[in-house]
Amino acid sequence: MNPADPHALRRRLREYHRGDEATVVDELIALARFSPSEEDGITHRATPLVQTVRESRLQTGGIDAFLATYDLSSREGVVLMCLAEALLRIPDAETVDRLIRDKIGSTEWERRLGASHSTFVNAGTWALMLTGRIVKLGNDDTNLSGTLKRLVARAGEPVIRQAVTTAMRILGRQFVMGRNIDEAIERARSAEKSGYRHSYDMLGESARTSADALRYFESYSKAIAAIGRAAGGRSVFAAPSISIKLSALHPRYEVAQEERVHRELLPAIKALALRAKARNIGCTIDAEESDRLELSLDLIEALAMDSELAGWDGLGLAVQAYQKRALPLIDWLADLARRADRRLIVRLCKGAYWDAEIKLAQERGLADYPVFTRKVASDVSYLACARRLFADPRAFYPAFATHNAHTLAAVAEIAISAGGSDEWEYQRLHGMGEELYDQVVGEDRAGHACRVYAPVGSHEDLLAYLVRRLLENGANSSFVNRIADAELPIAALIADPVGKAAALAVKRQTRIPLPRALFGAERANSEGLDMNDKATLQDLVSAIERSRRILYIAEPLIGGHTTRHASRPVPSPADRRDTVGQVSEATLADVARAYETAIAAFPGWSNTPAEKRAAALDGAADRLQGRLPELIALIVREGGRTPADALSEVREAIDFCRYYAGEARARLAQPIVLPGPTGERNSLSLHGRGVFVCISPWNFPLAIFVGQVAAALVAGNCVLAKPAEQTPLVAALAIELLHAGGVPTEVLAFLPGDGRIGAALVEHPACAGVAFTGSTEVA
């Protein structure tokens, strides 16, 4: 790879996106490993930092101590996080009261009373304990005392509601600098006198409408003007700065809308950047979910190369070390800085969306995760990235966001090893890490500059930010949590993560299965596509174009033989000029013949071992998976669905097949006795009930169609399947794949047609059961 080739560097980013975790971690270990002198220096720096923080906690407490007491491994911690999240968006008092009764009243706060040395924490626990006792009083219905207690509980609920809501707001204010930018700047003055700098973040997440985006743009613009006035002529690195979220500035900030994003969002970001340049302050683009990284890099590259922004070194971005591609990203940024002849501000952080990244990859059935599954790997990645940033001072002004004493000390030692430059800074979140950074910030200390990430906004804007902070710092693996554990030796707290990672026999966390192994031995998860990958989206465009060259045919299929009647065209609902295919609809004679064939086939299929029936569904699932792009294209054209929705539908159909196959293996092998159609009792473990009719809707032409059919088949029934009139072509292809997977042709018939055919199928005397619309209850 030519290191000066930006296209090669971007390709490397994509290769690492969901790369093999063990391979990536081994590479990072080699780059991050400390020399003996660095190890000694880190221990010398970090040990007194931890000692002082622990001593400070005995007197002051505060939000760090609160998070340590109610960590997310405890029931109480989970309750508090749920309350913090829910109380910010519940609109009515009655629901708030019910939530408090459910969450507060069911938790044993007494066990936590006195567990902390912090008066703040113990006072909060005492209040929660009393609240819990009061809301439990309504349980005694046996006497007058119980009635009085319920009256007390009802009378107390408004007071309790206000107290708990206020407590959550106090918790929120620990993380928010001010309700507006002027209040935040004023509140920051005392910290600035102590040597701190600030980066202001106007709270708010993704814009849902253009009006939202405009409101956020105006908020950022006003903030830049106010920050510029407060800068007082300081250098761009020393002055206060602003952090912006691209998702707040556009309602469709996604790869699928790339052209629109460049046309509408880029001018807005550039306008903000020009305002920041005019006031000589920094403007850092915050990191968001990994899906958006490549799109953000295109926008950052355009800004960096813009001639109107030349000569300004205030353009910055955040890099998340928990992403596997963090180090290749820094390599690409170094090349961008050279091409643009500028210095980029890079805020290196661990990352705040880990839970979402893991769950999204699992839900989407992707090949691997974009983030490390072990925290220690993120720590190693952070250190390797820090070395790379210090190695290129012409390209970067590094900012190291951390609340970890070992990381703080390690960064200082790496800086010395790199030549001892002073042109870098630490960063911390407002409301956290004060005891740690107060030891290193200030003219009277041999420390370094620290910038406080300072959110600005009202209580209502706090929701997403607050929940991320609670998740990030309330986890029992976080440094903020572990430092409060007085029984944990300091040596263990500041242990070298590089050595810990190197000692692991298995680098990835085995308790977190790969997305496609999510269900373990039960069944395979359907394989999805990364719909935020431009190459994948282009492949789907190509699949749709290939689909236009195929004329799909749907016609009655009974016992493996088709019957052709007069056909009609099936147009796309999105473009009536696009004829997707032709359908030949069944007749009443076809219905009679289908029943005759199915009745004759039923005894053999009903007596077929459950394992063999399950294997047929697994075979169908494999064939559906193998035709994924074609099925997506056909659903888009015939069903009028978006590619993303079509992908979800194909995957749901695959999952239905595998799920029912798994149910057959797990349950049909055991005797399950259920009432029969005439009152007798039969065992589904051995036999089906007869011939089932499955009639599906147009809005889920594949998933519901396949789900109904698969459920009936695996239980030992024969099936007569009638798709919606609007979407027979998708269903016809599904029938073809079910047969190819191993379902006998005489067991599964296909009868496209209108409501008359549906009525004839349902009213036939041999009909043993019907699955309508979304129903898959076939017993």
mmCIF file of C-alpha atoms in Angstrom, residues 128 161-172:
data_model
loop_
_atom_site.group_PDB
_atom_site.id
_atom_site.type_symbol
_atom_site.label_atom_id
_atom_site.label_comp_id
_atom_site.label_asym_id
_atom_site.label_seq_id
_atom_site.Cartn_x
_atom_site.Cartn_y
_atom_site.Cartn_z
ATOM 1 C CA LEU A 128 -34.872 6.772 47.982
ATOM 2 C CA ARG A 161 -42.996 12.342 42.145
ATOM 3 C CA GLN A 162 -41.585 15.829 42.540
ATOM 4 C CA ALA A 163 -38.802 14.616 44.823
ATOM 5 C CA VAL A 164 -37.655 11.846 42.507
ATOM 6 C CA THR A 165 -37.941 14.040 39.403
ATOM 7 C CA THR A 166 -35.947 16.747 41.134
ATOM 8 C CA ALA A 167 -33.336 14.203 42.163
ATOM 9 C CA MET A 168 -32.957 13.106 38.554
ATOM 10 C CA ARG A 169 -32.623 16.723 37.477
ATOM 11 C CA ILE A 170 -29.923 17.294 40.075
ATOM 12 C CA LEU A 171 -28.189 14.221 38.707
ATOM 13 C CA GLY A 172 -28.503 15.678 35.225
#
